[in-house]
Amino acid sequence: MTGATEDLFTPIHKGLRAMMYDLSERLQSNDFEDLEATRRVVTDLEHDFEIARTAGCMICIFHRHADDEESQIFPAVRGSDAGLVETLIQEHHGLTRQELAITASGHELLGMPDAAQRMSAGIRLNQAMNALLADYVLHMNREERELVPHMSKHFTNEQLAAMRGRIIGGTPPDRVAAILTWMLPALNVTELTDFFGSLRASAPPPVFQALAKLGEARVDANRWRIVKARLAR
Ligand SMILES: [Fe+2]
Ligand SMILES: [Fe+2]
């Protein structure tokens, strides 16, 4: 029992949920008669394994998140809870199947010349996206409720920080920036203060300054003021 406090899941999941809610809101209010507007929202959600590193593709980010867990975190957990890891991997496979089906539907929809046909396909696309988001939110909840406490018992803060370092080190900088753009405004003041406090202690000053600038631009002004005051203590 180590009682580690590092949490590899909750902050990134907060960012992913914020992205998903935004995407869902855009999709459900989209005018599928308007082909250009439809192209923009479908392009943003499109998933393609060949371009899975594209920062702006939201489903790519969801998919890569699952890949990172499977390559950098789950192998270490397998020894202490193989059943939980197996369940989570099966859930990842189900999410991937849904992502691929949504991508195919999006492409098909963009190829429909008839506006009424696009409107009907748009209803089905919304329903498929809602099912994916519901399943993804439940899956992340399981990781937060079961995996986070399990890992805090079985790993040290140093081991958890090393796993996070390997994930960030293997992620292209544009995707790190895209994720932080969503994650920082999704965190509460305590999480933001911890994030920037440890960044200031461990990262080169230009990295800290660049991310502080991103935080200032993206986080609600009142919350950012509190974070700055706490960091100055
Ligand atoms: Fe996962
Ligand atoms: Fe996750």
Coordinates of N, CA and C and ligand atoms in Angstrom, one line a residue:
M1 N 0.9 -1.2 0.0 CA 0.0 0.0 0.0 C 0.9 1.2 0.0
T2 N 0.9 2.0 -1.1 CA 1.8 3.1 -1.2 C 1.1 4.5 -0.9
G3 N -0.2 4.5 -1.1 CA -0.9 5.8 -0.8 C -0.5 6.9 -1.8
A4 N -0.1 6.5 -3.0 CA 0.4 7.5 -4.0 C -0.7 8.5 -4.3
T5 N -0.3 9.8 -4.5 CA -1.3 10.8 -4.8 C -1.4 11.2 -6.3
E6 N -0.4 10.8 -7.1 CA -0.5 11.1 -8.5 C -1.7 10.4 -9.2
D7 N -2.4 11.1 -10.0 CA -3.6 10.6 -10.7 C -3.4 10.8 -12.2
L8 N -3.1 9.7 -12.9 CA -2.8 9.8 -14.3 C -4.1 9.9 -15.2
F9 N -5.3 9.8 -14.6 CA -6.5 9.7 -15.4 C -7.4 11.0 -15.3
T10 N -7.7 11.4 -14.0 CA -8.8 12.4 -13.9 C -8.5 13.7 -14.6
P11 N -7.3 14.3 -14.6 CA -7.2 15.6 -15.3 C -7.4 15.4 -16.8
I12 N -6.8 14.4 -17.4 CA -6.9 14.3 -18.9 C -8.4 13.9 -19.2
H13 N -9.0 13.1 -18.4 CA -10.4 12.8 -18.6 C -11.3 14.1 -18.5
K14 N -11.0 15.0 -17.6 CA -11.7 16.2 -17.6 C -11.6 17.0 -18.9
G15 N -10.4 17.0 -19.5 CA -10.2 17.7 -20.8 C -11.0 16.9 -21.9
L16 N -10.9 15.6 -21.9 CA -11.6 14.8 -22.9 C -13.2 15.0 -22.8
R17 N -13.7 15.1 -21.6 CA -15.1 15.3 -21.4 C -15.5 16.7 -21.9
A18 N -14.7 17.7 -21.7 CA -15.0 19.0 -22.1 C -15.0 19.0 -23.7
M19 N -14.1 18.3 -24.3 CA -14.1 18.2 -25.8 C -15.3 17.5 -26.3
M20 N -15.7 16.4 -25.6 CA -16.8 15.6 -26.0 C -18.1 16.4 -25.9
Y21 N -18.3 17.2 -24.8 CA -19.5 17.9 -24.6 C -19.6 19.0 -25.7
D22 N -18.5 19.6 -26.0 CA -18.5 20.7 -27.0 C -18.8 20.1 -28.4
L23 N -18.2 19.0 -28.7 CA -18.5 18.3 -30.0 C -19.9 17.9 -30.1
S24 N -20.4 17.4 -29.1 CA -21.8 16.9 -29.0 C -22.8 18.1 -29.2
E25 N -22.4 19.2 -28.6 CA -23.3 20.5 -28.7 C -23.2 21.0 -30.2
R26 N -22.0 21.0 -30.8 CA -21.9 21.4 -32.2 C -22.7 20.5 -33.1
L27 N -22.6 19.2 -32.9 CA -23.2 18.2 -33.8 C -24.7 18.3 -33.7
Q28 N -25.2 18.4 -32.5 CA -26.7 18.4 -32.3 C -27.4 19.7 -32.8
S29 N -26.6 20.8 -32.9 CA -27.2 22.0 -33.4 C -26.8 22.3 -34.9
N30 N -26.1 21.3 -35.5 CA -25.6 21.6 -36.9 C -26.8 21.5 -37.9
D31 N -26.7 22.4 -38.9 CA -27.6 22.4 -40.0 C -27.1 21.5 -41.1
F32 N -27.6 20.3 -41.2 CA -27.1 19.3 -42.2 C -27.5 19.7 -43.7
E33 N -28.3 20.6 -43.8 CA -28.6 21.2 -45.2 C -27.4 22.0 -45.7
D34 N -26.7 22.6 -44.7 CA -25.6 23.4 -45.1 C -24.3 22.5 -45.2
L35 N -23.9 22.3 -46.4 CA -22.8 21.3 -46.6 C -21.5 21.8 -46.0
E36 N -21.2 23.1 -46.1 CA -19.9 23.6 -45.7 C -19.8 23.5 -44.1
A37 N -20.9 23.9 -43.5 CA -20.9 23.8 -42.0 C -20.8 22.3 -41.6
T38 N -21.5 21.4 -42.3 CA -21.4 20.0 -42.0 C -20.0 19.4 -42.2
R39 N -19.4 19.9 -43.3 CA -18.0 19.5 -43.6 C -17.1 19.8 -42.4
R40 N -17.3 21.0 -41.8 CA -16.4 21.5 -40.8 C -16.5 20.6 -39.5
V41 N -17.8 20.3 -39.1 CA -18.0 19.5 -37.9 C -17.6 18.1 -38.1
V42 N -17.9 17.5 -39.3 CA -17.5 16.1 -39.6 C -16.0 16.0 -39.6
T43 N -15.3 17.0 -40.2 CA -13.9 16.9 -40.3 C -13.2 17.0 -38.9
D44 N -13.8 17.8 -38.0 CA -13.3 17.9 -36.7 C -13.4 16.6 -35.9
L45 N -14.5 15.8 -36.2 CA -14.6 14.6 -35.4 C -14.0 13.4 -36.1
E46 N -13.7 13.5 -37.4 CA -13.3 12.3 -38.2 C -12.1 11.6 -37.6
H47 N -12.3 10.3 -37.7 CA -11.2 9.4 -37.3 C -10.6 8.7 -38.4
D48 N -9.3 8.7 -38.5 CA -8.6 7.9 -39.5 C -7.3 7.4 -38.9
F49 N -7.1 6.1 -38.9 CA -5.8 5.6 -38.2 C -4.6 6.2 -38.8
E50 N -4.6 6.5 -40.1 CA -3.4 7.0 -40.8 C -3.1 8.4 -40.3
I51 N -4.1 9.2 -39.9 CA -3.8 10.5 -39.5 C -4.2 10.7 -38.0
A52 N -4.0 9.6 -37.3 CA -4.4 9.6 -35.9 C -3.6 10.6 -35.0
R53 N -2.5 11.2 -35.6 CA -1.8 12.1 -34.8 C -2.2 13.5 -35.0
T54 N -3.2 13.7 -35.9 CA -3.6 15.1 -36.3 C -4.3 15.7 -35.0
A55 N -3.8 16.8 -34.6 CA -4.2 17.4 -33.3 C -5.7 17.8 -33.3
G56 N -6.2 18.3 -34.5 CA -7.5 18.8 -34.5 C -8.6 17.8 -34.6
C57 N -8.3 16.6 -34.9 CA -9.3 15.5 -35.0 C -9.7 15.0 -33.6
M58 N -10.9 15.3 -33.2 CA -11.3 14.9 -31.9 C -11.4 13.4 -31.6
I59 N -11.9 12.7 -32.5 CA -12.0 11.3 -32.3 C -10.6 10.7 -32.3
C60 N -9.7 11.3 -33.1 CA -8.3 10.8 -33.0 C -7.7 10.9 -31.6
I61 N -8.0 12.0 -31.0 CA -7.5 12.2 -29.6 C -8.1 11.2 -28.7
F62 N -9.4 10.9 -28.8 CA -10.0 9.9 -27.9 C -9.4 8.6 -28.2
H63 N -9.1 8.2 -29.4 CA -8.6 6.9 -29.8 C -7.1 6.8 -29.3
R64 N -6.3 7.9 -29.4 CA -4.9 7.8 -29.0 C -4.8 7.7 -27.5
H65 N -5.8 8.3 -26.8 CA -5.8 8.2 -25.3 C -5.9 6.8 -24.9
A66 N -6.8 6.0 -25.5 CA -6.9 4.6 -25.2 C -5.6 3.8 -25.5
D67 N -5.0 4.2 -26.7 CA -3.7 3.5 -27.1 C -2.6 3.8 -26.0
D68 N -2.5 5.0 -25.5 CA -1.5 5.4 -24.5 C -1.7 4.6 -23.2
E69 N -3.0 4.4 -22.8 CA -3.3 3.6 -21.6 C -2.8 2.2 -21.8
E70 N -3.1 1.6 -23.0 CA -2.8 0.2 -23.3 C -1.3 0.0 -23.4
S71 N -0.6 1.0 -23.9 CA 0.9 0.7 -24.0 C 1.7 1.1 -22.8
Q72 N 1.2 2.1 -22.1 CA 2.1 2.7 -21.0 C 1.6 2.4 -19.6
I73 N 0.3 2.0 -19.4 CA -0.2 1.9 -18.1 C -0.7 0.5 -17.8
F74 N -1.6 0.0 -18.7 CA -2.2 -1.4 -18.4 C -1.2 -2.5 -18.2
P75 N -0.1 -2.6 -19.0 CA 0.9 -3.7 -18.8 C 1.4 -3.7 -17.3
A76 N 1.5 -2.5 -16.7 CA 2.0 -2.5 -15.3 C 1.0 -2.9 -14.3
V77 N -0.3 -2.7 -14.7 CA -1.4 -3.0 -13.8 C -1.8 -4.5 -13.9
R78 N -1.5 -5.1 -15.0 CA -1.9 -6.5 -15.2 C -1.6 -7.5 -14.1
G79 N -0.4 -7.3 -13.5 CA 0.1 -8.2 -12.5 C -0.8 -8.1 -11.2
S80 N -1.4 -7.0 -10.9 CA -2.1 -6.9 -9.7 C -3.6 -7.0 -9.9
D81 N -4.1 -6.7 -11.2 CA -5.6 -6.9 -11.4 C -5.8 -7.1 -12.9
A82 N -5.5 -8.3 -13.3 CA -5.6 -8.7 -14.8 C -7.1 -8.6 -15.2
G83 N -8.1 -8.9 -14.4 CA -9.5 -8.8 -14.7 C -9.9 -7.4 -15.1
L84 N -9.5 -6.4 -14.3 CA -9.9 -5.0 -14.6 C -9.3 -4.6 -15.9
V85 N -8.0 -4.9 -16.1 CA -7.3 -4.5 -17.4 C -8.0 -5.1 -18.6
E86 N -8.4 -6.4 -18.5 CA -9.1 -7.1 -19.6 C -10.4 -6.4 -19.9
T87 N -11.2 -6.0 -18.8 CA -12.5 -5.4 -19.0 C -12.3 -4.0 -19.7
L88 N -11.3 -3.3 -19.3 CA -11.0 -1.9 -19.9 C -10.6 -2.1 -21.3
I89 N -9.8 -3.1 -21.7 CA -9.4 -3.3 -23.0 C -10.6 -3.7 -23.9
Q90 N -11.4 -4.5 -23.4 CA -12.6 -4.9 -24.1 C -13.5 -3.6 -24.4
E91 N -13.6 -2.8 -23.4 CA -14.3 -1.5 -23.6 C -13.7 -0.6 -24.7
H92 N -12.3 -0.6 -24.7 CA -11.6 0.2 -25.7 C -12.0 -0.3 -27.1
H93 N -12.0 -1.7 -27.2 CA -12.3 -2.3 -28.5 C -13.7 -1.8 -29.0
G94 N -14.7 -1.8 -28.1 CA -16.0 -1.4 -28.4 C -16.1 0.1 -28.8
L95 N -15.3 0.9 -28.1 CA -15.2 2.3 -28.5 C -14.6 2.5 -29.9
T96 N -13.6 1.7 -30.2 CA -12.9 1.8 -31.5 C -13.9 1.5 -32.6
R97 N -14.7 0.4 -32.4 CA -15.7 0.0 -33.4 C -16.7 1.1 -33.6
Q98 N -17.1 1.8 -32.6 CA -18.1 2.9 -32.7 C -17.4 4.1 -33.4
E99 N -16.1 4.3 -33.1 CA -15.4 5.5 -33.8 C -15.3 5.2 -35.3
L100 N -15.0 4.0 -35.6 CA -14.8 3.7 -37.1 C -16.2 3.8 -37.8
A101 N -17.2 3.3 -37.2 CA -18.5 3.4 -37.8 C -19.0 4.9 -38.0
I102 N -18.6 5.7 -37.0 CA -19.0 7.1 -37.1 C -18.2 7.8 -38.2
T103 N -16.9 7.5 -38.3 CA -16.1 8.0 -39.4 C -16.7 7.7 -40.7
A104 N -17.1 6.4 -40.9 CA -17.6 6.0 -42.2 C -18.9 6.7 -42.5
S105 N -19.8 6.8 -41.4 CA -21.1 7.5 -41.6 C -20.8 9.0 -42.0
G106 N -19.8 9.6 -41.4 CA -19.5 11.0 -41.7 C -19.1 11.2 -43.1
H107 N -18.3 10.3 -43.6 CA -17.8 10.3 -45.0 C -19.0 10.1 -46.0
E108 N -19.8 9.2 -45.6 CA -21.0 8.8 -46.4 C -21.9 10.1 -46.5
L109 N -22.1 10.7 -45.4 CA -23.0 11.8 -45.3 C -22.5 13.0 -46.2
L110 N -21.2 13.2 -46.1 CA -20.7 14.3 -46.9 C -20.8 14.1 -48.4
G111 N -20.9 12.8 -48.8 CA -21.1 12.5 -50.2 C -22.5 12.5 -50.7
M112 N -23.4 12.9 -49.8 CA -24.9 12.9 -50.3 C -25.2 14.2 -50.9
P113 N -25.6 14.2 -52.1 CA -25.9 15.5 -52.8 C -27.3 16.1 -52.3
D114 N -28.1 15.2 -51.8 CA -29.5 15.6 -51.5 C -29.6 16.1 -50.0
A115 N -30.1 17.3 -49.8 CA -30.1 17.9 -48.5 C -31.0 17.1 -47.5
A116 N -32.2 16.7 -48.0 CA -33.1 15.9 -47.2 C -32.5 14.6 -46.7
Q117 N -31.7 14.0 -47.6 CA -31.0 12.8 -47.3 C -29.9 13.0 -46.2
R118 N -29.2 14.2 -46.3 CA -28.2 14.5 -45.3 C -28.9 14.8 -44.0
M119 N -30.1 15.4 -44.0 CA -30.8 15.7 -42.7 C -31.1 14.4 -42.0
S120 N -31.6 13.4 -42.7 CA -31.9 12.1 -42.1 C -30.6 11.4 -41.6
A121 N -29.5 11.4 -42.4 CA -28.3 10.8 -42.0 C -27.7 11.6 -40.8
G122 N -28.0 12.9 -40.7 CA -27.5 13.7 -39.6 C -28.1 13.3 -38.3
I123 N -29.4 12.9 -38.4 CA -30.1 12.4 -37.2 C -29.4 11.1 -36.7
R124 N -29.1 10.2 -37.6 CA -28.5 9.0 -37.2 C -27.0 9.2 -36.7
L125 N -26.3 10.2 -37.3 CA -25.0 10.5 -36.9 C -25.0 11.0 -35.5
N126 N -26.0 11.9 -35.2 CA -26.1 12.4 -33.8 C -26.3 11.2 -32.8
Q127 N -27.2 10.3 -33.2 CA -27.5 9.2 -32.3 C -26.3 8.3 -32.0
A128 N -25.5 8.1 -33.1 CA -24.3 7.2 -33.0 C -23.3 7.9 -32.1
M129 N -23.2 9.3 -32.3 CA -22.2 10.0 -31.5 C -22.7 10.1 -30.0
N130 N -23.9 10.2 -29.8 CA -24.4 10.2 -28.4 C -24.1 8.9 -27.7
A131 N -24.3 7.8 -28.5 CA -24.0 6.5 -27.9 C -22.5 6.3 -27.6
L132 N -21.6 6.8 -28.5 CA -20.2 6.8 -28.2 C -19.8 7.6 -27.0
L133 N -20.4 8.8 -26.9 CA -20.0 9.7 -25.8 C -20.5 9.1 -24.5
A134 N -21.7 8.5 -24.5 CA -22.2 7.9 -23.2 C -21.3 6.8 -22.8
D135 N -20.9 5.9 -23.7 CA -20.1 4.8 -23.4 C -18.7 5.2 -23.0
Y136 N -18.2 6.3 -23.7 CA -16.8 6.8 -23.3 C -16.8 7.4 -21.9
V137 N -17.9 8.2 -21.6 CA -18.0 8.8 -20.3 C -18.0 7.7 -19.2
L138 N -18.8 6.7 -19.4 CA -18.9 5.6 -18.5 C -17.6 4.9 -18.3
H139 N -16.9 4.7 -19.4 CA -15.6 4.0 -19.4 C -14.6 4.8 -18.6
M140 N -14.6 6.1 -18.8 CA -13.6 7.0 -18.0 C -14.0 7.0 -16.6
N141 N -15.3 6.9 -16.3 CA -15.7 6.9 -14.9 C -15.2 5.6 -14.2
R142 N -15.3 4.5 -14.9 CA -14.8 3.2 -14.4 C -13.3 3.3 -14.1
E143 N -12.5 4.0 -15.0 CA -11.1 4.1 -14.8 C -10.9 5.0 -13.5
E144 N -11.7 6.0 -13.4 CA -11.4 6.9 -12.2 C -11.9 6.3 -10.9
R145 N -13.0 5.5 -11.0 CA -13.5 4.9 -9.7 C -12.7 3.6 -9.3
E146 N -12.2 2.9 -10.3 CA -11.6 1.6 -10.0 C -10.1 1.6 -10.1
L147 N -9.6 2.2 -11.3 CA -8.2 2.1 -11.6 C -7.4 3.1 -10.8
V148 N -7.9 4.3 -10.6 CA -7.1 5.3 -9.9 C -6.8 4.9 -8.4
P149 N -7.9 4.4 -7.7 CA -7.6 3.9 -6.3 C -6.7 2.7 -6.3
H150 N -6.8 1.8 -7.3 CA -6.0 0.6 -7.4 C -4.5 1.0 -7.6
M151 N -4.3 2.0 -8.5 CA -2.9 2.4 -8.8 C -2.3 3.1 -7.6
S152 N -3.1 3.9 -6.9 CA -2.5 4.6 -5.7 C -2.1 3.6 -4.6
K153 N -2.7 2.4 -4.6 CA -2.3 1.4 -3.7 C -1.0 0.6 -4.1
H154 N -0.9 0.4 -5.4 CA 0.1 -0.5 -5.9 C 1.3 0.2 -6.5
F155 N 1.3 1.5 -6.7 CA 2.5 2.2 -7.4 C 2.9 3.4 -6.5
T156 N 4.1 3.8 -6.6 CA 4.6 5.0 -5.9 C 4.4 6.2 -6.8
N157 N 4.4 7.4 -6.2 CA 4.3 8.6 -7.0 C 5.4 8.6 -8.1
E158 N 6.6 8.1 -7.8 CA 7.7 8.2 -8.8 C 7.4 7.3 -10.0
Q159 N 6.8 6.1 -9.7 CA 6.5 5.2 -10.8 C 5.4 5.8 -11.7
L160 N 4.4 6.4 -11.0 CA 3.3 7.0 -11.8 C 3.8 8.2 -12.6
A161 N 4.6 9.0 -12.0 CA 5.2 10.2 -12.7 C 6.0 9.7 -13.9
A162 N 6.7 8.6 -13.8 CA 7.5 8.0 -14.9 C 6.6 7.6 -16.0
M163 N 5.4 6.9 -15.7 CA 4.5 6.5 -16.7 C 4.0 7.8 -17.5
R164 N 3.6 8.8 -16.7 CA 3.1 10.0 -17.4 C 4.2 10.6 -18.3
G165 N 5.4 10.6 -17.8 CA 6.5 11.2 -18.6 C 6.7 10.4 -19.9
R166 N 6.5 9.1 -19.9 CA 6.7 8.3 -21.1 C 5.5 8.6 -22.1
I167 N 4.3 8.8 -21.5 CA 3.2 9.1 -22.4 C 3.4 10.5 -23.1
I168 N 3.8 11.5 -22.2 CA 4.0 12.9 -22.8 C 5.1 12.9 -23.8
G169 N 6.2 12.1 -23.4 CA 7.4 12.1 -24.3 C 7.1 11.5 -25.7
G170 N 6.1 10.6 -25.7 CA 5.7 9.9 -27.0 C 4.6 10.6 -27.7
T171 N 4.2 11.8 -27.3 CA 3.1 12.5 -27.9 C 3.6 13.7 -28.7
P172 N 3.2 13.8 -29.9 CA 3.7 15.0 -30.7 C 3.3 16.3 -30.0
P173 N 4.2 17.3 -30.0 CA 3.9 18.6 -29.3 C 2.5 19.2 -29.7
D174 N 2.1 19.1 -31.0 CA 0.9 19.8 -31.4 C -0.3 19.1 -30.7
R175 N -0.2 17.8 -30.4 CA -1.3 17.1 -29.8 C -1.3 17.4 -28.3
V176 N -0.1 17.5 -27.7 CA 0.0 17.9 -26.3 C -0.7 19.3 -26.1
A177 N -0.4 20.2 -27.0 CA -1.0 21.6 -26.9 C -2.5 21.5 -27.1
A178 N -3.0 20.7 -28.0 CA -4.4 20.6 -28.3 C -5.1 20.0 -27.0
I179 N -4.5 19.0 -26.4 CA -5.1 18.4 -25.2 C -5.1 19.5 -24.0
L180 N -4.0 20.1 -23.9 CA -3.9 21.1 -22.8 C -4.9 22.3 -23.0
T181 N -5.1 22.6 -24.2 CA -6.1 23.7 -24.5 C -7.5 23.4 -24.0
W182 N -7.8 22.1 -24.0 CA -9.1 21.6 -23.4 C -9.0 21.3 -21.9
M183 N -7.8 20.7 -21.5 CA -7.7 20.3 -20.1 C -7.6 21.4 -19.1
L184 N -6.8 22.4 -19.4 CA -6.5 23.5 -18.4 C -7.8 24.1 -18.0
P185 N -8.7 24.6 -18.9 CA -9.9 25.2 -18.4 C -10.9 24.3 -17.8
A186 N -10.7 23.0 -17.9 CA -11.6 22.0 -17.3 C -11.2 21.6 -15.9
L187 N -10.0 22.1 -15.4 CA -9.5 21.8 -14.1 C -10.0 22.8 -13.0
N188 N -10.1 22.4 -11.8 CA -10.5 23.3 -10.7 C -9.2 24.0 -10.2
V189 N -9.4 25.0 -9.3 CA -8.2 25.8 -8.9 C -7.1 25.0 -8.2
T190 N -7.6 24.0 -7.4 CA -6.6 23.2 -6.7 C -5.8 22.4 -7.7
E191 N -6.4 21.8 -8.7 CA -5.7 21.0 -9.7 C -4.8 21.9 -10.5
L192 N -5.3 23.1 -10.9 CA -4.4 24.0 -11.7 C -3.2 24.5 -10.9
T193 N -3.4 24.8 -9.6 CA -2.3 25.2 -8.8 C -1.2 24.1 -8.7
D194 N -1.7 22.8 -8.4 CA -0.8 21.7 -8.4 C 0.0 21.5 -9.7
F195 N -0.8 21.6 -10.8 CA -0.2 21.4 -12.1 C 0.9 22.4 -12.4
F196 N 0.6 23.7 -12.2 CA 1.6 24.7 -12.5 C 2.7 24.8 -11.4
G197 N 2.4 24.4 -10.2 CA 3.4 24.4 -9.2 C 4.4 23.3 -9.5
S198 N 4.0 22.1 -9.9 CA 5.0 21.1 -10.2 C 5.7 21.3 -11.5
L199 N 5.0 22.0 -12.4 CA 5.6 22.3 -13.7 C 6.7 23.3 -13.5
R200 N 6.5 24.3 -12.6 CA 7.5 25.4 -12.3 C 8.7 24.7 -11.7
A201 N 8.5 23.7 -10.9 CA 9.6 23.0 -10.2 C 10.4 22.1 -11.1
S202 N 9.7 21.6 -12.1 CA 10.4 20.5 -12.9 C 10.7 20.9 -14.3
A203 N 10.0 21.8 -15.0 CA 10.2 22.0 -16.4 C 11.1 23.3 -16.6
P204 N 11.8 23.3 -17.8 CA 12.6 24.5 -18.1 C 11.7 25.8 -18.1
P205 N 12.2 26.9 -17.6 CA 11.4 28.2 -17.5 C 10.6 28.5 -18.8
P206 N 11.2 28.4 -20.0 CA 10.4 28.7 -21.2 C 9.2 27.8 -21.4
V207 N 9.3 26.5 -21.0 CA 8.1 25.7 -21.1 C 7.0 26.1 -20.1
F208 N 7.5 26.4 -18.8 CA 6.5 26.9 -17.8 C 5.8 28.2 -18.3
Q209 N 6.6 29.1 -18.9 CA 6.0 30.4 -19.3 C 5.1 30.2 -20.5
A210 N 5.4 29.3 -21.4 CA 4.5 29.0 -22.6 C 3.2 28.5 -22.1
L211 N 3.2 27.5 -21.1 CA 2.0 26.9 -20.7 C 1.2 27.8 -19.8
A212 N 1.9 28.7 -19.0 CA 1.2 29.7 -18.2 C 0.5 30.7 -19.1
K213 N 1.0 31.0 -20.2 CA 0.4 31.9 -21.2 C -0.9 31.2 -21.8
L214 N -0.8 29.9 -22.0 CA -1.9 29.1 -22.5 C -3.0 29.1 -21.4
G215 N -2.6 28.9 -20.2 CA -3.6 28.9 -19.1 C -4.3 30.2 -19.0
E216 N -3.5 31.3 -19.0 CA -4.1 32.6 -18.9 C -5.1 32.9 -20.0
A217 N -4.8 32.4 -21.2 CA -5.7 32.6 -22.4 C -7.0 31.7 -22.3
R218 N -6.8 30.5 -21.7 CA -7.9 29.6 -21.8 C -8.8 29.4 -20.5
V219 N -8.1 29.7 -19.3 CA -8.9 29.4 -18.1 C -9.7 30.7 -17.8
D220 N -10.9 30.5 -17.2 CA -11.8 31.6 -16.8 C -10.9 32.6 -15.9
A221 N -11.1 33.9 -16.2 CA -10.3 34.9 -15.6 C -10.3 34.9 -14.1
N222 N -11.4 34.7 -13.5 CA -11.5 34.6 -12.0 C -10.7 33.5 -11.4
R223 N -10.9 32.3 -12.0 CA -10.2 31.1 -11.5 C -8.7 31.3 -11.7
W224 N -8.3 31.9 -12.9 CA -6.8 32.1 -13.1 C -6.2 33.1 -12.1
R225 N -7.0 34.1 -11.7 CA -6.5 35.0 -10.7 C -6.2 34.3 -9.4
I226 N -7.1 33.4 -9.0 CA -6.9 32.6 -7.7 C -5.6 31.7 -7.9
V227 N -5.5 31.1 -9.0 CA -4.3 30.2 -9.2 C -3.0 31.0 -9.1
K228 N -3.0 32.2 -9.7 CA -1.8 33.0 -9.7 C -1.5 33.4 -8.3
A229 N -2.5 33.8 -7.5 CA -2.3 34.2 -6.1 C -1.7 33.0 -5.3
R230 N -2.3 31.8 -5.5 CA -1.8 30.7 -4.8 C -0.4 30.3 -5.1
L231 N 0.0 30.5 -6.4 CA 1.3 30.1 -6.8 C 2.3 31.1 -6.3
A232 N 1.9 32.4 -6.0 CA 2.8 33.4 -5.5 C 3.0 33.3 -4.0
R233 N 2.3 32.4 -3.3 CA 2.4 32.3 -1.8 C 3.8 31.8 -1.4
Ligands
FE1 FE -9.5 3.9 -21.3
FE2 FE -8.9 6.9 -20.0

